Short mmCIF file of C-alpha atoms and ligand atoms in Angstrom, two decimals:
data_model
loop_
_atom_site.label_atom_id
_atom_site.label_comp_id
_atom_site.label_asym_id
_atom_site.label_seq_id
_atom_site.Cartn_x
_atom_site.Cartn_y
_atom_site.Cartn_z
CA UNK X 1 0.00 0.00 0.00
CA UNK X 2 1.40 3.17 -0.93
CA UNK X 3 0.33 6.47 0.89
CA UNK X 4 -0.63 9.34 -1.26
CA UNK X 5 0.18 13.10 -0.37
CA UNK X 6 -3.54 14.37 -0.65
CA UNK X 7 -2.29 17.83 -2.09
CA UNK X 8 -0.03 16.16 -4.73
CA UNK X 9 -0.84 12.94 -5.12
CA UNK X 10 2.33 11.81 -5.17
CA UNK X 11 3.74 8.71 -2.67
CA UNK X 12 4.53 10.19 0.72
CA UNK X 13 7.79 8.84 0.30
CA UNK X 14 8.80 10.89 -2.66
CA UNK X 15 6.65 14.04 -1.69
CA UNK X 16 9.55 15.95 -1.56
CA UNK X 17 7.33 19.57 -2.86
CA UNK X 18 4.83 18.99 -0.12
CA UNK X 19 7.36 18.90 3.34
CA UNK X 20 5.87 21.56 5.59
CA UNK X 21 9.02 23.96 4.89
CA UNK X 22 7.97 24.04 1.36
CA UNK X 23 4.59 24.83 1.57
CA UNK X 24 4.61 28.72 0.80
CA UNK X 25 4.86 28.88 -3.19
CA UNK X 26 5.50 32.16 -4.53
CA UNK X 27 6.02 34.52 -7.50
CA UNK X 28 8.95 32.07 -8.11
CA UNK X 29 7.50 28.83 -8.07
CA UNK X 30 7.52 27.15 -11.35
CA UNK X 31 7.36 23.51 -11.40
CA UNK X 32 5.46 21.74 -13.67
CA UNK X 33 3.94 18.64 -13.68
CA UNK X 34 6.46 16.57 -16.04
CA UNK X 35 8.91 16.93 -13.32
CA UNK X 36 7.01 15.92 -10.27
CA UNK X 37 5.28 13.41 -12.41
CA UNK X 38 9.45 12.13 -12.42
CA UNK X 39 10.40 12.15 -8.47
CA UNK X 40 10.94 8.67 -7.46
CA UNK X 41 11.83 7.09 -10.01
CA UNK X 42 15.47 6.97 -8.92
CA UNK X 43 17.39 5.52 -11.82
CA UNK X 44 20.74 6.09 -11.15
CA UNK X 45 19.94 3.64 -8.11
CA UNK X 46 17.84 1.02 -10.25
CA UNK X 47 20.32 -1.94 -11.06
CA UNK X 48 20.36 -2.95 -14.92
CA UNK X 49 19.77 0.60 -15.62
CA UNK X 50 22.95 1.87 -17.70
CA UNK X 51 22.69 5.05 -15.12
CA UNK X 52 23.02 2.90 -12.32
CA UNK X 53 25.75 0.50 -13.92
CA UNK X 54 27.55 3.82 -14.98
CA UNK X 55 27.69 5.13 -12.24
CA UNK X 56 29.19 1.62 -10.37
CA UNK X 57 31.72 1.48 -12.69
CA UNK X 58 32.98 5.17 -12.33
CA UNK X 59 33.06 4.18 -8.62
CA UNK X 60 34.90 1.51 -9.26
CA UNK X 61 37.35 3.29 -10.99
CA UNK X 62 38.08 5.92 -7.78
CA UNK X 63 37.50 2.82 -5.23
CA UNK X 64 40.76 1.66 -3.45
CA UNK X 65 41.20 5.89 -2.76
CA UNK X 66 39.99 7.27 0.85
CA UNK X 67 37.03 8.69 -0.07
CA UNK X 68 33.53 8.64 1.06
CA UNK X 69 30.57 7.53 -2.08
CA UNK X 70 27.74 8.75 -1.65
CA UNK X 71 24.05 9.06 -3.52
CA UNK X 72 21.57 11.97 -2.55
CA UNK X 73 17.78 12.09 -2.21
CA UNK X 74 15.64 15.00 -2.45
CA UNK X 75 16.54 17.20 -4.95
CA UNK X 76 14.90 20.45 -3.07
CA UNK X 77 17.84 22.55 -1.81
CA UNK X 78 17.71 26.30 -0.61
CA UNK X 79 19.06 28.68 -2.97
CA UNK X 80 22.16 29.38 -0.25
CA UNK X 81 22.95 25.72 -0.81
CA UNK X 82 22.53 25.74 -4.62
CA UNK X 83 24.22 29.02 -5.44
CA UNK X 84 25.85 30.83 -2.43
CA UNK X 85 27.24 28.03 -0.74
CA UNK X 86 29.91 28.05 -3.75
CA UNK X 87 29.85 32.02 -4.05
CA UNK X 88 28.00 31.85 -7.31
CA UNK X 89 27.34 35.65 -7.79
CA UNK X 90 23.81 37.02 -6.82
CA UNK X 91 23.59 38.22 -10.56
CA UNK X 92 24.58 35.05 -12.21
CA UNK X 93 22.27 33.70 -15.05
CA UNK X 94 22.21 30.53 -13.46
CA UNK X 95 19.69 31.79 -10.79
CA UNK X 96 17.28 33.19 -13.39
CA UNK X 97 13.46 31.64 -13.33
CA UNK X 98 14.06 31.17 -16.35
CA UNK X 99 17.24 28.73 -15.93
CA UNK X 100 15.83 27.05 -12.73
CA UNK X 101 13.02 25.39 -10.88
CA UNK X 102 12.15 26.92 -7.64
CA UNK X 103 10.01 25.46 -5.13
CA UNK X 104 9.96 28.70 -4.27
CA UNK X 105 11.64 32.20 -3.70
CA UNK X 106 14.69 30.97 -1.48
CA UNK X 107 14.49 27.07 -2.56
CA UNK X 108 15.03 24.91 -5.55
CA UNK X 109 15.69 22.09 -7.41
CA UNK X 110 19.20 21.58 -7.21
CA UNK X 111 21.02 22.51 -10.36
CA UNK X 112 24.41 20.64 -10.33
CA UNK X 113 25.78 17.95 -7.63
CA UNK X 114 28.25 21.11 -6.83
CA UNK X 115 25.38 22.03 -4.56
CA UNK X 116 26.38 19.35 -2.28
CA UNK X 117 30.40 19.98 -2.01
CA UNK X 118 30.46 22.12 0.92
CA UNK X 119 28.61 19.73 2.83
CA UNK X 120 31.30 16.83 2.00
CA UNK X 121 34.12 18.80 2.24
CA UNK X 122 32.67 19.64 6.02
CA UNK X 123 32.37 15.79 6.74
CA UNK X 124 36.08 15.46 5.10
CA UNK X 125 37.38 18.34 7.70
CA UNK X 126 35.38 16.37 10.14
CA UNK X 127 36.60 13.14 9.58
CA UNK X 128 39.97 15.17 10.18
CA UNK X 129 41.46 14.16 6.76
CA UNK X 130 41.51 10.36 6.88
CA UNK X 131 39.45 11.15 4.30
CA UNK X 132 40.43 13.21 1.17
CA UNK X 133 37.55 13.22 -1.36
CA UNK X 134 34.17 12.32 -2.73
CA UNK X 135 31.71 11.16 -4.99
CA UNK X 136 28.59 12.31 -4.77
CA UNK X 137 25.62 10.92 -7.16
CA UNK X 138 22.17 12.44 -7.81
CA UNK X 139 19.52 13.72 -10.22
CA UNK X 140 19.37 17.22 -10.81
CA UNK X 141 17.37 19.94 -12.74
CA UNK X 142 17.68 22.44 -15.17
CA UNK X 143 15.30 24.68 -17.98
CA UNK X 144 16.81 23.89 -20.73
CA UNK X 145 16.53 23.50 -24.37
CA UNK X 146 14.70 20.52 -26.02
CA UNK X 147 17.12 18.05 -28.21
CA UNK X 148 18.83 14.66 -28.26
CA UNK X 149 21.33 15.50 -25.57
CA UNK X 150 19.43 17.57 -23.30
CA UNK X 151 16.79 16.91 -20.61
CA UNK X 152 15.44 18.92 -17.76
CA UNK X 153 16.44 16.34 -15.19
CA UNK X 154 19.59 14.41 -15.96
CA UNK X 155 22.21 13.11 -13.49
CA UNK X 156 25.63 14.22 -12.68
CA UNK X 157 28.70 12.41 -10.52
CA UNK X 158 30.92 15.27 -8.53
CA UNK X 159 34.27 14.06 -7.25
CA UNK X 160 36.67 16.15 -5.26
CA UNK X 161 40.42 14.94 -4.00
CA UNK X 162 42.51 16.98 -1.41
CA UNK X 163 46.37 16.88 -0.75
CA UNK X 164 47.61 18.00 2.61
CA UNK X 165 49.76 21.23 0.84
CA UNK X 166 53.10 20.34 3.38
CA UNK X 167 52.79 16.92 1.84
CA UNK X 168 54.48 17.83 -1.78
CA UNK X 169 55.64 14.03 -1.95
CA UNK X 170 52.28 12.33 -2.10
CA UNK X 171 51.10 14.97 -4.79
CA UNK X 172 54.08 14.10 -6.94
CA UNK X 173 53.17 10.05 -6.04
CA UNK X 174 49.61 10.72 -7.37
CA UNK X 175 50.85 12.52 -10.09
CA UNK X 176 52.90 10.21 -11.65
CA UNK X 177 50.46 7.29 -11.09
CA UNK X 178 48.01 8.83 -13.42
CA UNK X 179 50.46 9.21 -16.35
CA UNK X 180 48.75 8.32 -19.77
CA UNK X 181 50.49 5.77 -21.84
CA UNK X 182 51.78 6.94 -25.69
CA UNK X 183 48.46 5.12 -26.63
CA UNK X 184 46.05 7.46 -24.68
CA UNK X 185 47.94 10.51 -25.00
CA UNK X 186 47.92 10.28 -28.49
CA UNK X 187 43.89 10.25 -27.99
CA UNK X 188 44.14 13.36 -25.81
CA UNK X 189 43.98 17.14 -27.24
CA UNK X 190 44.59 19.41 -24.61
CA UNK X 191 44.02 23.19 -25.05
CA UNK X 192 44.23 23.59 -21.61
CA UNK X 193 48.00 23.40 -20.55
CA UNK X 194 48.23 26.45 -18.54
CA UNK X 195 51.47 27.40 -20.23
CA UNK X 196 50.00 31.07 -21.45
CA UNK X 197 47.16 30.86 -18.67
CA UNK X 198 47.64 33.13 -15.68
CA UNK X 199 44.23 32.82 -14.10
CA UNK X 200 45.79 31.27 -10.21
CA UNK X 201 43.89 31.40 -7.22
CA UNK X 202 46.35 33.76 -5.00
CA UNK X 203 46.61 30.82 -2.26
CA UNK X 204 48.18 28.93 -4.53
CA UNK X 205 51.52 28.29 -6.48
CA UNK X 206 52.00 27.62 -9.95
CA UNK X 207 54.03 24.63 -9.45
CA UNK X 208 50.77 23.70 -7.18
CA UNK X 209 47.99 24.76 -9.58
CA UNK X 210 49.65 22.29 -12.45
CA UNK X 211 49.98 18.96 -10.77
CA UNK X 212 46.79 19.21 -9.40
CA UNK X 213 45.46 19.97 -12.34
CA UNK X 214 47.34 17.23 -14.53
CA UNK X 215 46.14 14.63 -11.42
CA UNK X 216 42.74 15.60 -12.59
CA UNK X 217 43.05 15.87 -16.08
CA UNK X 218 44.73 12.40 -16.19
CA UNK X 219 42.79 10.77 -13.36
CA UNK X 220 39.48 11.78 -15.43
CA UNK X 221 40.93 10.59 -18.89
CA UNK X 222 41.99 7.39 -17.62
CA UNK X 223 38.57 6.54 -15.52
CA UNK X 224 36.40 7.24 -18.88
CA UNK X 225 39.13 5.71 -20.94
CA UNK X 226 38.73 2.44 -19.38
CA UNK X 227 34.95 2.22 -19.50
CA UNK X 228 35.34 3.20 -23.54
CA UNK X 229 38.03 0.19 -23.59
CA UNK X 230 35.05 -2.23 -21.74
CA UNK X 231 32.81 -1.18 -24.96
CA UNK X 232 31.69 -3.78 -26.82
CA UNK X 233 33.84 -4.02 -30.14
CA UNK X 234 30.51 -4.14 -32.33
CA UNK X 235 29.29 -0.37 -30.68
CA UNK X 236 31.60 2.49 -29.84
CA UNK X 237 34.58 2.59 -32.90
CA UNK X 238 37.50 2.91 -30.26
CA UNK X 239 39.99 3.86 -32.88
CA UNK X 240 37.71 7.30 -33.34
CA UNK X 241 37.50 8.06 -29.78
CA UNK X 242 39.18 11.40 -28.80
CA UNK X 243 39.37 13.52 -25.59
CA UNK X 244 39.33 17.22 -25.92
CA UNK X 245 40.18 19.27 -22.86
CA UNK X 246 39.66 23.03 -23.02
CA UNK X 247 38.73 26.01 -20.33
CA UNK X 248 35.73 26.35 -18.48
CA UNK X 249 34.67 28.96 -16.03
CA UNK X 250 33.00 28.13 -12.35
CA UNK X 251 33.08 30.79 -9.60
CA UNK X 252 34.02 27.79 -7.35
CA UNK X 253 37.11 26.60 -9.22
CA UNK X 254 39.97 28.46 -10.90
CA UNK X 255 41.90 27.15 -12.97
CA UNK X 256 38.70 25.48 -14.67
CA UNK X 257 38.32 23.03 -17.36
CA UNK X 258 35.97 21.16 -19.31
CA UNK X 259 36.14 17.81 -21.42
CA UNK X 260 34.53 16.87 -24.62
CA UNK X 261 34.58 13.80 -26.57
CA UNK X 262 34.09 13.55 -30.34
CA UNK X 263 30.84 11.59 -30.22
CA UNK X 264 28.97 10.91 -34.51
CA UNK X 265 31.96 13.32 -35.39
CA UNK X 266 30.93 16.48 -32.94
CA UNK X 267 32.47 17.43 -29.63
CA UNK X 268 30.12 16.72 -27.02
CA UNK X 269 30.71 17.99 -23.49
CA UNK X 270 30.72 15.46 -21.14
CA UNK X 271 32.20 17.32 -17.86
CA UNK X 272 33.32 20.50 -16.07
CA UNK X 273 35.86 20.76 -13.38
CA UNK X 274 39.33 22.58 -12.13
CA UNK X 275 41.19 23.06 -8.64
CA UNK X 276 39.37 23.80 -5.97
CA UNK X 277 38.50 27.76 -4.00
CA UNK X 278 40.59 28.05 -1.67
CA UNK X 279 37.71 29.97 0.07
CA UNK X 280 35.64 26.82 -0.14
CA UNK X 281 37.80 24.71 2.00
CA UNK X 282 37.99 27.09 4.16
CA UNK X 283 34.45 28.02 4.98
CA UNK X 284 34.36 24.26 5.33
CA UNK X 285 36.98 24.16 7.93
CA UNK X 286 39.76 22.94 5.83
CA UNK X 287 43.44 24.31 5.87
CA UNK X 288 46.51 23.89 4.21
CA UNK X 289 44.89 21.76 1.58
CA UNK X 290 45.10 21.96 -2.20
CA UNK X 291 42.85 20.02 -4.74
CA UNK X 292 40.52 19.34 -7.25
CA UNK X 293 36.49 18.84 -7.81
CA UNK X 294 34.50 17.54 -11.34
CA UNK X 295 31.14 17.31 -12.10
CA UNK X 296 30.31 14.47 -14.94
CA UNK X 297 27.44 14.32 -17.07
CA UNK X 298 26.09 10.85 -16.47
CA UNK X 299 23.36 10.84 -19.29
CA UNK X 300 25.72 11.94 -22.00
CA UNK X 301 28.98 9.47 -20.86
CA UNK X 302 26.06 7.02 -20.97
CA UNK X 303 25.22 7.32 -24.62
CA UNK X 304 28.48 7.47 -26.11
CA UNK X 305 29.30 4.28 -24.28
CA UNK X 306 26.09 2.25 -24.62
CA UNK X 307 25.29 4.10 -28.38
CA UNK X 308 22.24 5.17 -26.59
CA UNK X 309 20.91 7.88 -29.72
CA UNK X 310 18.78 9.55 -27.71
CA UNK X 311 18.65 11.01 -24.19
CA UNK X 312 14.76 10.74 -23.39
CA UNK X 313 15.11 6.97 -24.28
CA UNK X 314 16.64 6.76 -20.02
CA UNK X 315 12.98 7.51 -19.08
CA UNK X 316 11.08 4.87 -21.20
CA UNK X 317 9.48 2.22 -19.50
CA UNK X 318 9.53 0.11 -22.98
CA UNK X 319 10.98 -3.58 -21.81
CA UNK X 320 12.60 -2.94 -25.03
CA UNK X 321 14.92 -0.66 -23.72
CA UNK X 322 15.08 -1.62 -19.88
CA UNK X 323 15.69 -5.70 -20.47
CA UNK X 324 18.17 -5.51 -22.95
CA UNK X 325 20.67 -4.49 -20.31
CA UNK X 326 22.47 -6.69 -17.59
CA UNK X 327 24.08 -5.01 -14.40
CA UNK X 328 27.37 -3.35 -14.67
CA UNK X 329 27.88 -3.87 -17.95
CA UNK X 330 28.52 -2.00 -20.78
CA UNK X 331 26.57 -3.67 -24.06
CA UNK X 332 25.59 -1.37 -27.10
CA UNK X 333 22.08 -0.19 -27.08
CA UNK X 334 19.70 -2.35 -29.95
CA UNK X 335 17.67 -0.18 -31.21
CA UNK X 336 13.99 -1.51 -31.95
CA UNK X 337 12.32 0.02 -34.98
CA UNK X 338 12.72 3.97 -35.45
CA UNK X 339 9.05 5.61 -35.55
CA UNK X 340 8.88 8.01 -38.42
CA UNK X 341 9.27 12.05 -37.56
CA UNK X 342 6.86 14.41 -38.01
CA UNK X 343 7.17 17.78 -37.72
CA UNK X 344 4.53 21.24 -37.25
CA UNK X 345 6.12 24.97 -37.29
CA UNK X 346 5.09 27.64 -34.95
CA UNK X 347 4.93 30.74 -35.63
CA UNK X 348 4.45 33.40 -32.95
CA UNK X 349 5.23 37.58 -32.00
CA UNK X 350 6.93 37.89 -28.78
CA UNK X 351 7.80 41.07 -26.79
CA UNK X 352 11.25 41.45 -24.26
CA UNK X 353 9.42 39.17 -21.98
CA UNK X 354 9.53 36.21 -23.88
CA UNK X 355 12.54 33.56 -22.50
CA UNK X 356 13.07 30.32 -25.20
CA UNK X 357 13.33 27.94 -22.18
CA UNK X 358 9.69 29.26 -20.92
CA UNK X 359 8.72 27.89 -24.50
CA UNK X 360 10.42 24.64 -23.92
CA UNK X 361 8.55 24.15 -20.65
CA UNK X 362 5.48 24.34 -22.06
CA UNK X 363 6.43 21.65 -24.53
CA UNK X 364 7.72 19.31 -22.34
CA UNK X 365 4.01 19.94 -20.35
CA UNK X 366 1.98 19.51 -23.13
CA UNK X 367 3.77 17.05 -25.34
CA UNK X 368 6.11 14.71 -22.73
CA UNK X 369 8.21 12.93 -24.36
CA UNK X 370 6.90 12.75 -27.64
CA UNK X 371 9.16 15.68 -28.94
CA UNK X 372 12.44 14.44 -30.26
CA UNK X 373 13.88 18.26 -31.03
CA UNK X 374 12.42 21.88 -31.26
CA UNK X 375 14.54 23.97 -33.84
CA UNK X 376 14.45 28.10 -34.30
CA UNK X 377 13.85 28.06 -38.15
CA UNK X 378 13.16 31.61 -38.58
CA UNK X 379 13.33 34.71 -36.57
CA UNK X 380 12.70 38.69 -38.19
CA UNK X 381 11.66 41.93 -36.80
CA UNK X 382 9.14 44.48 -39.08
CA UNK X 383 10.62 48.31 -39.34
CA UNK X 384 7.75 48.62 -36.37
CA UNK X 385 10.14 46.74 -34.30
CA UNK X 386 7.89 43.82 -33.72
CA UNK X 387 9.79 40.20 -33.66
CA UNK X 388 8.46 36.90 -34.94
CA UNK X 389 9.79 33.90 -34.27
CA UNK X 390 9.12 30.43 -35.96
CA UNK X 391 9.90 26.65 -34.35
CA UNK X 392 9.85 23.59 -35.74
CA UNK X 393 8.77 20.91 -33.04
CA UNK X 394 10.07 17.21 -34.33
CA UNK X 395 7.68 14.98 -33.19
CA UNK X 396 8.90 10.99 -32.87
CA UNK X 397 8.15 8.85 -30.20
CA UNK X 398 10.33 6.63 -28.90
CA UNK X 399 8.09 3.93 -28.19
CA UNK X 400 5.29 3.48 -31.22
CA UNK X 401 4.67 5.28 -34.27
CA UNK X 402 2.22 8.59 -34.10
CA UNK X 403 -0.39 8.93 -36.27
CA UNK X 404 -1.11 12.17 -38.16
CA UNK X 405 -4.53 13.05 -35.93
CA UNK X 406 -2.11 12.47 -32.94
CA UNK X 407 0.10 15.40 -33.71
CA UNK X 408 -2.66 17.50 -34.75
CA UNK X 409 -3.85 17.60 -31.28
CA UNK X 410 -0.79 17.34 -29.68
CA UNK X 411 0.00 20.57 -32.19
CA UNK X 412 -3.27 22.37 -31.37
CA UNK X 413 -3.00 21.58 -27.56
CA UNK X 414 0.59 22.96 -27.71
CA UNK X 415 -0.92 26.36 -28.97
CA UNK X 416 -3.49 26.73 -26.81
CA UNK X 417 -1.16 26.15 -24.30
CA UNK X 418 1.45 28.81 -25.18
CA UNK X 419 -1.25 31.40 -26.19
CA UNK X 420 -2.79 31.52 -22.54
CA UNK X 421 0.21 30.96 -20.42
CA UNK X 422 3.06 33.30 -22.40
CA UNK X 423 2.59 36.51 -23.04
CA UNK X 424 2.83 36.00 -27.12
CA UNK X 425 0.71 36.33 -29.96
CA UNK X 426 0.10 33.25 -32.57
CA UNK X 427 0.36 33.68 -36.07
C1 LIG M 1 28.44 22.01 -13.69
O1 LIG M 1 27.31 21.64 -13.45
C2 LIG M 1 29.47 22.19 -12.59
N1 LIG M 1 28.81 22.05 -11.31
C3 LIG M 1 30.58 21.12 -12.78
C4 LIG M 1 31.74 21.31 -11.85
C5 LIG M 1 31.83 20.56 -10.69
C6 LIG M 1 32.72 22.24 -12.14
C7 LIG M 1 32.91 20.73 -9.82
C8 LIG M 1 33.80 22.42 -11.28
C9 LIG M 1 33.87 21.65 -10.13
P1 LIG M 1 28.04 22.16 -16.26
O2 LIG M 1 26.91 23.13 -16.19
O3 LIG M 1 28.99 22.32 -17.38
O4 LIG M 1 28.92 22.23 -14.95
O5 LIG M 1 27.43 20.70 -16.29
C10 LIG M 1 28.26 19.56 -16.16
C11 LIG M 1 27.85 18.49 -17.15
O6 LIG M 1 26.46 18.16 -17.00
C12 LIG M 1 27.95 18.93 -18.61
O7 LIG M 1 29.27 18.83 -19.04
C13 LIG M 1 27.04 17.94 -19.30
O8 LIG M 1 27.69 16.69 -19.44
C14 LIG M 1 25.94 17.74 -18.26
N2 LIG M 1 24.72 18.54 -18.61
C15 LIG M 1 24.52 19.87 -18.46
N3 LIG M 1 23.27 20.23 -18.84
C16 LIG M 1 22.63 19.08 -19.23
C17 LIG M 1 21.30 18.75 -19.69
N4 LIG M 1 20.32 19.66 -19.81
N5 LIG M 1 21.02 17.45 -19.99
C18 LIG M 1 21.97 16.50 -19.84
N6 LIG M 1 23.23 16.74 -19.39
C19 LIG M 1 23.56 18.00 -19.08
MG1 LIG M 2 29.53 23.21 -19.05
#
């Protein structure tokens, strides 16, 4: 028997919108049904599916090191924890409604694991250094646009690793345990050598800033590098595989990075990291200690290494999907039969107001997961000033094929829709 919150409906258990704290919604409340309809569903904990096998194995890469694993549960986090907690800037775009769901004014749906580092780097000071890093799992949530590689909840590992700073001999250890063979580094662009890069944290020493940040660079490529080599030889073409680190910018790290791999011949960002604030350690009660953090996309590792096309595909229920996969294991995705696409344009005027992602919201409302892909086809503004926009919305599900009446009210639901909740004007 399974209790049901009477305001939400949803299992007491996974109620996390209704606890008593949350109650007071606000002019900043704006989360929609498609995501609480999601809470509980917990796949990165579900064993067989490739989240939960992914993220084992990445464990099992960093296991052997003393650090504490750990998986999170609600996703509702005040705003201090989300943003200020790692000094993100009370300006930054991050914060925007328009970027983020908020329960309400001063709480939200996490955005990033990041939200949880001070916390763990508190339990590391507490633990007084026996332990030196973590790996924090969870789902988290973002407005965001509406294609193969991006969903508004997705999943992301954060890992952080301290060195005592007195202790120069275990850095250099680490350091040279990491080193790529001629194979790998041959695989490995890196734009991001520091050589002509001045941005240091004042803390810290040059000398400091670049073995940490090789440790990391190399501890990352070699952990993803050996889940590509446990790829079956009839999916992922291992001779094509290549690593791509450039900069990044995080107000919490600096020197930052990010990785890409060349995934159907594009760069696809798969992670952002870089050495550590020294600011952050501190406010978690943490001296003389030098080191690095990541945060991994788990959804996008996921489909490069199980040829998993598409990222809604984590969220069927289709046994097609969910039973062809055994537990910690990397096998390449079978696809059953590709439904034909079929696509509608909209055409609309909008006025400063109008945010894309607000657009996308309403989409994912109306339409679930039946929309592959929403494209900007055509945008102009008349001598009066006034701008139009046009979108093509792919329809394709991933489960059956649509028919034509289908779409149309799918289509005509998705206009009603927009024309009484944005302020825009159909064409
Ligand atoms: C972050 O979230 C930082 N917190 C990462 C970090 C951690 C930096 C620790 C420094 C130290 P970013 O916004 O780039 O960074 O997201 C990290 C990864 O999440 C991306 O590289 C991508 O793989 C994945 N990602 C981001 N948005 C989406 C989305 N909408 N759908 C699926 N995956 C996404
Ligand atoms: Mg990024």
């Amino acid at each position: 028997l399974t209790l049901n919150c009477k305001r939400c409906s949803l299992p007491k258990s996974i109620n996390f919108f209704c606890r008593r704290s949350y109650n007071t919604l606000d002019a900043w409340s704006n989360i929609p049904e498609h995501i609480k309809a999601k809470q509980g569903r917990r796949l990165f904990l579900q064993s067989g599916h490739p989240l939960c096998s992914l993220r084992e194995l990445l464990q099992q890469q960093f296991k052997g090191k003393p650090i504490n694993f750990v998986e999170k549960d609600s996703p509702v986090v005040s705003t201090i924890t989300n943003f200020d907690s790692l000094g993100i800037p009370k300006t930054h775009v991050s914060r925007s409604k328009s970027d983020t769901y908020y329960v309400n004014k001063d709480t939200c749906l996490r955005t990033h694991t990041s939200a949880h580092q001070l916390e763990e780097f508190q339990k590391l000071a507490e633990s007084k250094m026996s332990k030196k890093g973590f790996l924090i799992t969870a789902d988290v949530y973002r407005r965001d646009e509406v294609d193969a590689s991006h969903y508004p909840i997705f999943h992301q590992m954060e890992g952080a690793y301290l060195w005592d700073r007195n202790d120069r001999e275990s850095i250099l250890k680490d350091v040279e345990s990491v080193k790529l063979d001629k194979n790998l580094e041959e695989l490995v662009i890196d734009e991001a050598t520091l050589e002509n890069h001045d941005d240091l944290q004042a803390g810290y020493s040059s000398q400091e800033t670049e073995l940490v940040s090789i440790h990391l660079k190399n501890s990352l490529t070699l952990a993803i590098h050996n889940l590509v080599l446990m790829t079956p030889d009839t999916g992922l073409d291992k001779s094509q595989v290549r690593y791509r680190w450039t900069y990044d910018s995080f107000p919490f790290t600096q020197p930052s990075f990010q990785l890409e791999i060349l995934w159907k011949g594009a760069w696809l960002e798969i992670l952002g990291c870089g050495v550590v604030r020294e600011n952050i350690l501190t406010r978690a009660g943490i001296q003389n200690h030098v080191g690095w953090a990541f945060g991994i996309g788990l959804e996008r590792l996921a489909m490069i290494l199980y040829g998993i096309p598409d990222i809604r595909l984590f969220w069927t229920t289709d046994d097609r999907f969910c039973k062809q996969f055994t537990p910690n294991n990397i096998t390449t995705f079978q696809p059953y039969s590709k439904y034909p696409l079929c696509y509608k344009d909209i055409s609309f005027w909008i006025d400063e107001s109008f945010t894309a992602n607000d657009f996308f919201e309403v989409i994912r409302d109306v339409c679930k997961d039946l929309v592959e892909s929403v494209d900007l086809i055509d945008q102009y503004t008349t001598k009066a000033g006034k701008t139009s926009l046009c979108y093509r919305v792919n329809y394709r599900s991933m489960e059956k094929s649509l028919k034509n009446e289908d779409v149309d009210l799918l289509q005509d639901n998705l206009r009603k829709a927009i024309a009484s909740s944005l302020n825009i004007q159909l064409r």
